[in-house]
Each structure stands twice: as structure tokens, then as C-alpha cells.
């Protein structure tokens, strides 16, 4: 199994990414910035941040390790993996 | 003249999509794996857009702007959070795991995967039956959306049933002729088309009303409460339970769940996962903001009409409004044909073959699948004529029904100790309870059970908790069935 202890940090990271995609700290705030309510800008910036961190998650190899695979050894090339039986 | 042009553009676009499907059909093989999964050969762009276009249904395209128009732009936050972030995380947690398992064992449907793991035809049929049950209102939703769209575009010259019938006809033609490869190809075409057109529409409308600042200013003048986050419909309970039930529900939708088996490689899933939040945002911001801004525009939205076509008719030329409606109808068609295709594979593989005729020939299975699709679509069409609720209401009902499957499935994927009895209890009991809630609002003689409690919390969220508790609890007190095989879900080692 290829899990690293440091990969566990992704669990709270994802939880925070999901939880704060809703701009809770701006509850009831009605300021308009650059033509849109400021909480819409928060959401737009947050989803940009999500894409950035998702990309880091994938590139760091945590994507495979999270499933107990060694990074770089999955069937990225599309070849069916061994071990199961395809019917 | 203009009317002829509008209808011509809509029908022309639908015919173009059909032509693409036929080309795809010509390059396809005749095996079930190719018909349903395009031989697991879908690349990043196509996978991304096929999933995207499937999510893009009448619910997003008309229901979303309508809600933003009526209740405020917070809908953007709800949908962005659930689709852009929570669904992306589930894409990894459920989707990648299912892809790994499916790739090893050759599964085509969720029911097949679970039935094989737990050695249970009953579980397989149960999951397929529940999926088909909730698929019905969602197909109906597309027909309702198409009917309303054409009424809005033609000012009522094309009646509601006419639009619904048109889209029904095209979806039946499409699915029976093209298969997954055709569906995936047109989804890509439609996804790109809609993404471009919705931005052009937004820019057009915004420049007509004097810019983003002016549009927001007019919106706030008409509806000052739209400016502050939360309030009105958008209570914390509503935001959280809507986001959770829809995001989990989406992963269990047959057409989305089957996408988890079709990726060519792990790399395809990774790329789609990374791009998802941005893609979702690119679509939702213009679509929902037009709806919200419309609150401050001097337009008259008739009762029961969709706001988007009304805005476009006011601020853009007729041909452009027709093009947007064509794009939206194409989105509905692509949602529906994906659904019908996946639904038919659930029907033939998980219900017909195991329960009725195990040794039916491939030809007979293909025939049954096509007749099943036509029958299902026609029944949904008939039901859509009764218009049992708003687009958002009908959609949310279906999403919540599917969401109740998600936690037992996650349990099965990650917890080896899960037993067959645990799965059946965790799937069946919450479904029966939710069905009672839904039916009580339709059947007049029984008292209507509440759908939400304590300020917007959806009862489906509570039933999701119940589904997890039952799956875990019953698994702990029962022994694994001898026919089950936990190693089926192992993804590492040999």
C-alpha cells in the first residue's frame, strides 16, 4: 500500500474547500464590488482555488495513493489492469 | 416569418445533433459494451463534456435562472458549491474507485457491480428498480422544460404539448439509433455550443442594459434583498441540504454513474476532476446572473413561463433567442438521451436478464432495450402533460431519491465488513420512507407529509443519515453472505 501520512492533510483540505465554497463569513453582507455582490466574487475566487488545489492533489500522486495504489502504476495508459476478471 | 425562422432553427439544430449521432453509430461496434460504454474509450474532452452536458438539463438552464429571478442570485452559490466542489470530490471518492473496480471486473452498471460483490440478484434488481423510478421524474422534467421553452419562444403558437412531444420524438430516435458513442459525441458538441452561446447571450443582454454595474444596480433597486447573502428562501438549512442531496444524488444518477465506467484511462478522470470547478463556474455565472438581473429589467414574465427566453426575446434578435432555446433544448435532449440509454442498460442487464430471461439473445436484448426506451419516454411524456410541479421541485425530488443510494454505495466501496443484509436494509428502508413523503403530496386522501423541517432542512438529508446508519448497523449484526466476495472491490495488489 502506498499511502503516506502526509496525504491525510487532503481530507481536511477537501472538507474546508467544500464548506467555504459557500461564503458563510459574508452572510448578510450586501456590498457591491465591481458590479457584483462581493459574496459572488468570493465564490468565483474560491472555485478557482479549488481547481488549483485539485491540480496539486493530482500532480502530487495523492490521487493514486488515496486508493492504496502506488503512484504512477495505475492504468493511466488505458490498459486493463491485472488481477480482476473481465467478462 | 420570424416564427418560422425560430422553429426552423430549433428543429435544424436537433436534426444536426441527430446527424452527428448517426455518424457515431456507423463507427460503433454492435456489442453491449460498445453500445453502452463506447468500449470504455472516452477521452478527456469528451468525458468532461458528456458529463457536463448531462448535468446541463432543464433544471440548470431554465429552472436555475427562474429561481435566481424569483429568489435571488444565491442559487449560483448553491449550484456552484454542489456541482463545482462537492461533486468533484465525490467524482474522486466514488467515481475513481468505481472506475478502478469496473476496469478490473468489466462492470457496466452500478447494480451489476453491487450484485456481483454481494452475490445478490435481489440487490442488483433493487438498485436498478430504484434508479429507474427516480429517472422517470427527471426525464419528465426535460419534457416539461422543452414544452415551456417553445411556448416562450413562439409566444404560445407552438403549444406546450408540442414542444414536449418534439423533444420526446428526438430523444427516442437518438437513443435507439446511436448508443453511448453517439450520445458522447453530441454531448461534446452541445456542451461547447451552450457554453459559448450563454456567454454571448450574457454579454449581449448586459451591454443592452448598460453594463454589469447598471444591471446589478437595477436589480437592487427592484429587489434590494438580492444584494445581501442569504435570507428569504436561502436559509442555511436550505443551502446545505440542497447542496448535499443534489451532489450525492447526481453521483447515483444512472447516466452520471455509468460515466464512471467509461473513461479511457485514469488520466482522463484526473483531468476532468481538475477542470470541473472552473467549467461549472463558466456556465453558471452567466446563466444564473441573467436570471437574477432580469428582476430589475422592464420585462413582463408571465406566470409559469421561463425567464431566460423572455429576457432574450426582449434584448436580442429573434434568431439569437431561437438559437439559445435550441441550445437549451439540445441540452435537455442530451440529458434525456443519456438517461434513457443508461436506464435501458439498467433495465436489460439488471432486471430483464437476471429476472426474466437469462439466455435471451443479444439481438433480443437490444430489441427489448429500444422498446423499453420508447415506452419509458412516452410514459414520461404523458406524465409531463400534467405538470406536477415547477422544474426545480420535480428535479429536487429526483435528486433526493438518488441521493439516498449514495451512502450505502460508499459504504460498500470502502468498508469490507458491509454485508448483503446491511445493503438491502440501507437502500430499501429510506427509499420506502421517502416514497411515502413524495406520494403523500400527490395522493389527495392522505395527509401530506412535510418535505422540509425547521427552516428549510430537507427530510431527505435525514433519510441519508438513516441510510448510512442502517447499512453500518445491520452489517455489524449480520454475517457476510457466502455468495459475497469482498475481494471484488479490491483495487490494489492482485
XYZ file of C-alpha atoms in Angstrom:
581
model
C 0.000 0.000 0.000
C 1.342 3.378 -0.920
C -0.476 5.751 1.437
C 1.623 8.463 3.008
C 0.747 10.014 6.349
C 1.210 13.459 4.858
C -1.583 12.689 2.376
C -4.064 12.768 5.231
C -3.887 16.555 5.095
C -6.043 16.338 1.963
C -9.034 15.145 3.994
C -9.443 18.380 5.996
C -8.403 20.385 2.928
C -11.268 18.972 0.894
C -13.644 19.472 3.805
C -12.693 23.160 4.020
C -12.913 23.581 0.240
C -16.454 22.236 0.257
C -17.563 24.051 3.414
C -16.322 27.502 2.442
C -17.406 27.376 -1.190
C -20.496 28.882 0.412
C -19.348 32.351 1.573
C -20.604 31.909 5.170
C -18.432 34.727 6.589
C -20.234 37.164 4.276
C -23.714 36.155 5.484
C -25.944 39.242 5.235
C -23.235 41.390 3.632
C -24.644 43.474 0.782
C -21.594 45.346 -0.566
C -21.294 45.524 -4.319
C -17.766 45.318 -5.722
C -17.004 45.737 -9.433
C -20.630 45.350 -10.408
C -21.429 42.164 -8.473
C -22.258 41.448 -4.825
C -18.965 40.777 -3.055
C -20.020 37.267 -1.966
C -20.297 36.240 -5.623
C -16.642 37.246 -6.092
C -15.739 35.127 -3.065
C -17.408 32.133 -4.702
C -15.706 32.724 -8.059
C -12.278 33.075 -6.432
C -12.941 30.006 -4.269
C -13.764 27.779 -7.226
C -10.563 28.985 -8.886
C -8.696 27.984 -5.723
C -10.393 24.569 -5.858
C -9.132 23.938 -9.371
C -5.624 24.939 -8.262
C -5.624 22.640 -5.241
C -7.288 19.769 -7.133
C -4.499 20.046 -9.656
C -1.913 19.874 -6.865
C -3.697 16.835 -5.383
C -3.495 15.033 -8.712
C 0.093 16.003 -9.509
C 1.427 15.103 -6.059
C 0.373 11.490 -6.616
C -2.033 11.577 -3.673
C -4.745 10.705 -6.201
C -3.437 7.136 -6.561
C -2.110 6.765 -3.021
C -5.545 7.647 -1.670
C -6.875 4.455 -3.243
C -3.954 2.382 -1.946
C -2.169 2.298 -5.282
C 1.432 3.224 -5.889
C 1.601 6.479 -7.815
C 2.479 6.067 -11.439
C 1.437 2.425 -11.548
C -2.225 2.748 -12.396
C -3.587 2.019 -15.784
C -3.127 5.581 -16.955
C -2.398 4.312 -20.404
C -5.739 2.590 -20.600
C -4.516 -0.988 -20.423
C -6.848 -3.099 -18.318
C -5.216 -3.827 -15.004
C -4.421 -7.320 -13.977
C -5.996 -9.134 -11.100
C -9.704 -8.951 -11.843
C -11.614 -10.986 -14.309
C -13.226 -9.102 -17.124
C -16.326 -10.618 -18.559
C -41.732 34.792 -40.863
C -39.862 35.229 -37.605
C -41.889 32.410 -36.120
C -40.934 30.116 -38.998
C -37.300 31.114 -38.553
C -37.339 30.384 -34.804
C -38.915 26.970 -35.190
C -36.648 26.265 -38.161
C -33.532 26.998 -36.092
C -34.697 24.746 -33.237
C -35.623 21.814 -35.491
C -32.492 22.323 -37.611
C -30.284 22.121 -34.540
C -31.983 18.962 -33.330
C -31.523 17.389 -36.778
C -27.835 18.325 -36.763
C -27.377 16.602 -33.418
C -29.127 13.536 -34.791
C -26.803 13.508 -37.810
C -23.755 13.502 -35.532
C -25.263 10.574 -33.652
C -25.724 8.623 -36.860
C -22.088 9.151 -37.847
C -21.059 7.887 -34.424
C -23.331 4.897 -34.908
C -21.597 3.970 -38.128
C -18.214 3.718 -36.422
C -19.547 1.733 -33.466
C -19.448 -1.990 -32.910
C -22.545 -3.960 -32.087
C -21.548 -5.298 -28.668
C -23.300 -4.227 -25.487
C -20.035 -2.804 -24.108
C -19.745 -0.542 -27.118
C -23.407 0.441 -27.168
C -23.459 1.403 -23.501
C -19.861 2.351 -22.792
C -18.320 3.133 -26.194
C -15.838 0.311 -25.384
C -14.539 2.331 -22.409
C -12.693 4.582 -24.836
C -13.914 8.055 -23.906
C -11.163 10.725 -23.737
C -10.862 13.798 -21.516
C -12.658 16.391 -23.604
C -15.479 14.078 -24.479
C -15.829 12.709 -20.938
C -15.761 16.191 -19.477
C -18.397 17.499 -21.833
C -20.532 14.428 -21.808
C -20.789 14.624 -18.022
C -21.177 18.374 -18.189
C -23.916 18.301 -20.829
C -25.707 15.612 -18.882
C -25.792 17.815 -15.802
C -26.972 20.628 -18.003
C -30.576 19.944 -18.154
C -33.748 21.947 -17.994
C -33.007 22.077 -14.258
C -29.895 24.188 -14.840
C -30.866 26.058 -17.932
C -34.411 27.154 -17.142
C -35.049 26.148 -13.539
C -31.860 27.864 -12.308
C -32.459 31.291 -13.905
C -36.118 31.102 -12.811
C -35.109 30.567 -9.214
C -32.466 33.309 -9.344
C -35.125 35.606 -10.809
C -37.631 34.808 -8.086
C -35.451 34.370 -5.016
C -32.055 35.911 -5.718
C -28.617 35.076 -7.127
C -27.694 32.824 -4.170
C -28.715 29.887 -6.366
C -25.345 30.390 -8.069
C -23.635 29.644 -4.759
C -25.768 26.561 -4.081
C -25.193 25.060 -7.521
C -21.541 26.106 -7.709
C -20.794 24.530 -4.358
C -22.577 21.297 -5.015
C -21.547 20.841 -8.632
C -18.181 22.533 -8.696
C -16.724 21.356 -5.399
C -18.724 18.640 -3.635
C -19.447 16.721 -6.820
C -15.775 16.965 -7.822
C -14.725 15.429 -4.505
C -17.315 12.667 -4.947
C -16.057 12.231 -8.501
C -12.835 11.041 -6.880
C -14.271 9.199 -3.873
C -16.983 7.311 -5.766
C -16.072 7.776 -9.423
C -12.403 6.864 -9.432
C -12.960 3.905 -7.114
C -15.768 2.626 -9.345
C -13.606 3.099 -12.405
C -10.814 1.030 -10.836
C -13.248 -1.719 -9.851
C -15.115 -1.620 -13.167
C -11.891 -1.739 -15.107
C -10.802 -4.914 -13.287
C -14.098 -6.728 -13.432
C -15.811 -5.394 -16.527
C -18.933 -3.956 -14.925
C -21.350 -1.828 -16.907
C -23.902 -0.783 -14.272
C -23.965 0.090 -10.594
C -26.454 -2.711 -9.872
C -24.244 -5.241 -11.608
C -21.234 -4.140 -9.563
C -23.075 -4.343 -6.246
C -24.948 -7.532 -7.171
C -21.690 -9.276 -8.021
C -19.874 -8.062 -4.901
C -22.660 -9.193 -2.573
C -23.728 -12.228 -4.598
C -27.266 -10.947 -4.710
C -29.589 -10.675 -7.682
C -32.158 -9.068 -5.386
C -29.798 -6.192 -4.541
C -28.920 -5.787 -8.203
C -32.574 -5.590 -9.218
C -33.405 -3.330 -6.272
C -30.760 -0.763 -7.202
C -31.821 -0.848 -10.860
C -35.504 -0.542 -9.981
C -34.941 2.418 -7.647
C -32.788 4.130 -10.259
C -35.443 3.738 -12.929
C -38.096 5.002 -10.529
C -36.305 8.323 -9.940
C -35.194 8.587 -13.516
C -38.814 8.937 -14.510
C -39.451 12.386 -12.988
C -36.127 13.624 -14.314
C -36.881 12.625 -17.912
C -40.294 14.196 -17.434
C -38.568 17.381 -16.256
C -36.771 17.685 -19.604
C -40.023 17.326 -21.485
C -41.671 19.948 -19.289
C -38.710 22.275 -19.884
C -38.831 21.781 -23.657
C -42.574 22.355 -23.763
C -42.285 25.576 -21.770
C -39.308 26.721 -23.848
C -41.133 26.527 -27.141
C -44.206 28.227 -25.699
C -41.948 31.070 -24.555
C -40.093 31.302 -27.858
C -43.135 31.284 -30.127
C -45.456 33.241 -27.866
C -47.737 30.248 -27.453
C -48.170 29.414 -31.156
C -46.451 26.078 -30.556
C -48.420 24.608 -27.633
C -46.791 23.144 -24.531
C -47.511 19.566 -25.572
C -45.977 20.260 -28.998
C -42.549 21.131 -27.584
C -42.658 18.221 -25.163
C -43.638 15.859 -27.988
C -40.879 17.171 -30.269
C -38.146 16.545 -27.719
C -39.621 13.130 -26.857
C -39.519 12.117 -30.514
C -35.907 13.221 -30.906
C -34.728 11.521 -27.746
C -36.274 8.213 -28.772
C -34.805 8.429 -32.278
C -31.472 9.379 -30.873
C -31.014 6.729 -28.237
C -32.302 3.887 -30.325
C -30.001 4.833 -33.202
C -26.758 5.980 -31.679
C -25.717 4.390 -28.355
C -23.157 5.837 -25.928
C -20.670 6.869 -28.570
C -23.264 8.967 -30.357
C -24.512 10.409 -27.090
C -20.977 11.310 -26.017
C -20.156 12.956 -29.328
C -23.228 15.160 -29.412
C -22.821 15.980 -25.738
C -19.442 17.476 -26.572
C -20.891 19.462 -29.435
C -23.741 20.679 -27.259
C -21.583 21.432 -24.246
C -19.258 23.658 -26.281
C -22.177 25.240 -28.073
C -24.054 26.090 -24.897
C -21.037 27.386 -23.083
C -20.336 29.824 -25.936
C -23.912 30.812 -26.520
C -24.710 31.531 -22.885
C -21.727 33.896 -22.693
C -22.705 35.654 -25.902
C -26.232 35.961 -24.518
C -24.978 37.418 -21.233
C -22.691 39.926 -22.956
C -25.467 40.930 -25.342
C -28.025 41.444 -22.596
C -25.590 43.207 -20.265
C -24.431 45.648 -22.932
C -28.053 46.368 -23.843
C -28.856 47.382 -20.263
C -25.687 49.444 -19.823
C -23.111 47.127 -18.261
C -22.733 44.819 -15.288
C -22.868 47.636 -12.732
C -26.078 49.040 -14.189
C -27.676 45.590 -14.360
C -26.852 44.899 -10.712
C -27.959 48.422 -9.747
C -31.348 47.953 -11.411
C -31.707 44.525 -9.776
C -31.029 46.003 -6.321
C -33.436 48.844 -6.920
C -36.230 46.397 -7.738
C -35.264 43.756 -5.150
C -32.920 45.272 -2.523
C -32.723 41.963 -0.622
C -30.961 40.284 -3.582
C -27.739 42.102 -2.700
C -27.123 40.562 0.694
C -26.072 36.962 1.027
C -28.750 34.679 2.482
C -32.254 35.469 3.580
C -35.670 34.620 2.181
C -35.669 31.140 0.666
C -31.932 30.790 1.239
C -31.688 29.696 4.858
C -28.581 27.775 5.947
C -30.747 24.645 6.123
C -31.905 25.095 2.543
C -28.408 25.791 1.215
C -26.774 22.860 2.997
C -29.460 20.269 2.390
C -29.953 21.243 -1.254
C -26.222 21.145 -1.949
C -25.733 17.788 -0.223
C -28.773 15.966 -1.580
C -28.187 17.117 -5.142
C -24.434 16.469 -5.198
C -24.796 12.954 -3.761
C -27.871 12.364 -5.909
C -26.014 13.307 -9.071
C -23.366 10.630 -8.469
C -26.073 7.966 -8.381
C -27.869 9.145 -11.497
C -27.594 6.240 -13.963
C -26.192 8.418 -16.710
C -23.577 10.019 -14.452
C -22.708 6.848 -12.579
C -22.222 4.983 -15.836
C -19.753 7.713 -16.873
C -17.547 6.443 -14.052
C -17.083 3.223 -16.038
C -16.425 4.758 -19.462
C -13.168 6.672 -19.049
C -10.308 5.502 -21.232
C -7.730 5.918 -18.503
C -7.174 7.212 -15.003
C -5.580 10.301 -16.502
C -8.891 11.214 -18.133
C -10.645 11.133 -14.768
C -7.913 13.245 -13.183
C -8.049 15.949 -15.815
C -11.825 16.122 -15.687
C -11.693 16.377 -11.888
C -9.273 19.312 -12.001
C -11.162 21.256 -14.657
C -14.585 20.676 -13.145
C -14.904 23.704 -10.791
C -13.901 26.166 -13.493
C -16.124 24.655 -16.137
C -19.118 24.712 -13.820
C -18.464 28.336 -12.942
C -18.160 29.328 -16.592
C -21.650 28.081 -17.218
C -23.471 29.018 -14.031
C -22.308 32.632 -13.673
C -23.796 33.929 -16.923
C -26.880 31.682 -16.869
C -27.953 32.432 -13.302
C -26.914 36.091 -13.295
C -29.124 36.772 -16.330
C -31.963 35.324 -14.261
C -31.134 37.486 -11.232
C -30.567 40.655 -13.284
C -33.914 40.095 -15.001
C -35.554 41.096 -11.711
C -34.505 44.683 -12.433
C -35.370 44.703 -16.129
C -38.568 46.237 -17.505
C -39.900 42.904 -18.707
C -43.064 41.014 -18.018
C -42.563 37.346 -17.199
C -45.926 35.564 -17.437
C -46.918 33.122 -14.711
C -45.359 29.710 -15.348
C -43.039 30.973 -18.103
C -39.255 30.669 -18.114
C -37.405 33.907 -17.554
C -34.444 33.240 -19.871
C -36.340 33.195 -23.216
C -38.316 36.277 -22.132
C -35.117 38.240 -21.473
C -33.588 37.101 -24.756
C -36.676 37.997 -26.737
C -36.526 41.476 -25.230
C -32.842 42.244 -25.726
C -31.553 40.073 -28.573
C -32.755 39.414 -32.151
C -35.279 36.635 -32.699
C -32.795 34.352 -34.444
C -30.418 34.537 -31.497
C -33.128 33.838 -28.934
C -34.103 30.839 -31.051
C -30.511 29.644 -31.072
C -30.314 29.788 -27.269
C -33.576 27.928 -26.911
C -32.288 25.388 -29.429
C -29.160 25.011 -27.303
C -31.230 24.555 -24.191
C -33.483 22.011 -25.844
C -30.418 20.210 -27.106
C -29.180 20.174 -23.511
C -32.426 18.611 -22.413
C -32.269 16.105 -25.194
C -28.715 15.215 -24.353
C -29.611 14.835 -20.686
C -32.568 12.714 -21.609
C -30.878 10.503 -24.134
C -28.025 9.811 -21.721
C -30.574 8.969 -19.062
C -32.640 6.774 -21.319
C -29.594 4.963 -22.590
C -28.304 4.245 -19.099
C -31.818 3.449 -17.939
C -32.192 0.909 -20.717
C -28.936 -0.785 -19.734
C -30.155 -0.972 -16.124
C -33.397 -2.420 -17.384
C -31.963 -5.080 -19.680
C -28.883 -6.093 -17.673
C -30.139 -5.822 -14.119
C -33.853 -6.561 -14.436
C -34.691 -8.328 -17.694
C -31.762 -10.733 -17.951
C -31.441 -11.834 -14.313
C -35.168 -11.978 -13.608
C -36.963 -12.764 -16.865
C -34.765 -14.430 -19.417
C -31.125 -15.131 -18.647
C -30.381 -16.659 -22.046
C -32.025 -14.077 -24.296
C -30.020 -13.466 -27.439
C -28.050 -10.225 -27.940
C -30.497 -9.203 -30.635
C -33.455 -9.780 -28.378
C -31.763 -7.757 -25.613
C -31.091 -4.882 -27.996
C -34.701 -5.002 -29.154
C -36.023 -5.049 -25.577
C -33.756 -2.093 -24.733
C -35.084 0.020 -27.575
C -38.731 -0.796 -26.923
C -38.110 -0.072 -23.242
C -36.660 3.352 -24.059
C -39.585 4.265 -26.284
C -42.137 3.116 -23.713
C -40.399 4.910 -20.833
C -40.086 8.177 -22.785
C -43.712 8.054 -23.889
C -44.960 7.444 -20.341
C -42.825 10.337 -19.089
C -44.265 12.474 -21.892
C -47.820 11.678 -20.787
C -46.915 12.467 -17.157
C -45.260 15.741 -18.227
C -48.594 16.936 -19.640
C -49.963 17.123 -16.079
C -47.102 19.468 -14.987
C -46.955 18.228 -11.402
C -44.647 20.982 -10.075
C -42.029 23.547 -11.009
C -38.850 22.441 -12.747
C -36.872 22.858 -9.533
C -39.407 20.910 -7.454
C -39.568 17.962 -9.828
C -35.784 17.952 -10.200
C -35.094 18.119 -6.466
C -37.444 15.206 -5.831
C -35.492 13.040 -8.246
C -32.093 14.159 -6.921
C -33.062 13.364 -3.345
C -34.350 9.926 -4.335
C -30.978 9.108 -5.882
C -29.050 10.675 -3.021
C -30.450 8.028 -0.676
C -28.441 5.410 -2.586
C -25.118 7.196 -2.260
C -24.070 6.480 1.336
C -24.759 2.708 1.205
C -22.742 2.592 -2.022
C -19.824 4.487 -0.433
C -20.024 2.056 2.484
C -19.833 -0.905 0.113
C -16.916 0.624 -1.780
C -14.762 1.346 1.261
C -15.830 -0.894 4.126
C -15.158 -4.580 3.595
C -17.362 -5.579 6.513
C -20.509 -4.355 4.697
C -22.961 -7.243 4.319
C -25.729 -8.011 1.912
C -28.433 -7.551 4.561
C -26.854 -4.230 5.521
C -27.007 -3.031 1.932
C -30.586 -4.132 1.376
C -31.779 -2.524 4.621
C -29.790 0.669 3.986
C -31.128 1.002 0.445
C -34.717 -0.152 0.887
C -35.940 1.447 4.130
C -35.023 5.094 3.367
C -36.445 4.706 -0.147
C -39.784 3.497 1.212
C -39.870 6.359 3.703
C -39.034 8.952 1.045
C -41.527 7.481 -1.388
C -44.208 7.823 1.288
C -43.303 11.513 1.710
C -43.387 12.160 -2.044
C -46.572 10.201 -2.704
C -48.374 11.824 0.225
C -48.134 15.147 -1.619
C -49.611 13.662 -4.796
C -52.331 11.391 -3.399
C -55.177 13.585 -2.127
C -56.705 11.263 0.512
C -53.686 11.033 2.833
C -52.270 13.934 4.852
C -49.242 15.499 3.163
C -46.028 14.703 4.994
C -43.585 17.620 5.315
C -40.705 17.752 2.828
C -38.671 20.182 4.886
C -38.420 20.740 8.622
C -37.127 23.507 10.917
C -36.439 26.207 8.361
C -35.579 24.548 5.099
C -33.851 21.308 6.155
C -34.827 18.636 3.643
C -36.125 15.378 5.161
C -34.070 13.578 2.504
C -30.944 14.687 4.377
C -32.191 12.927 7.495
C -33.026 9.855 5.436
C -29.476 9.882 4.032
C -28.189 9.692 7.602
C -30.645 6.858 8.226
C -29.406 5.013 5.115
C -25.817 5.134 6.380
C -26.826 4.129 9.918
C -28.854 1.171 8.660
C -26.139 -0.034 6.299
C -23.484 0.079 9.009
C -25.745 -1.112 11.847
C -27.286 -4.070 10.043
C -23.885 -5.043 8.592
C -22.441 -5.189 12.092
C -25.106 -7.595 13.366
C -25.272 -9.849 10.294
C -22.723 -12.217 8.826
C -21.445 -11.791 5.260
C -23.387 -13.977 2.809
C -21.413 -16.921 1.487
C -22.079 -15.800 -2.094
C -20.492 -12.393 -1.428
C -16.889 -11.680 -2.329
C -15.232 -8.612 -0.804
C -12.146 -9.082 -2.967
C -14.259 -7.978 -5.934
C -13.836 -4.417 -4.716
C -10.093 -4.651 -4.067
C -8.171 -2.317 -6.336
C -4.561 -2.765 -5.241
C -2.318 -5.808 -5.497
C -3.554 -8.825 -7.441
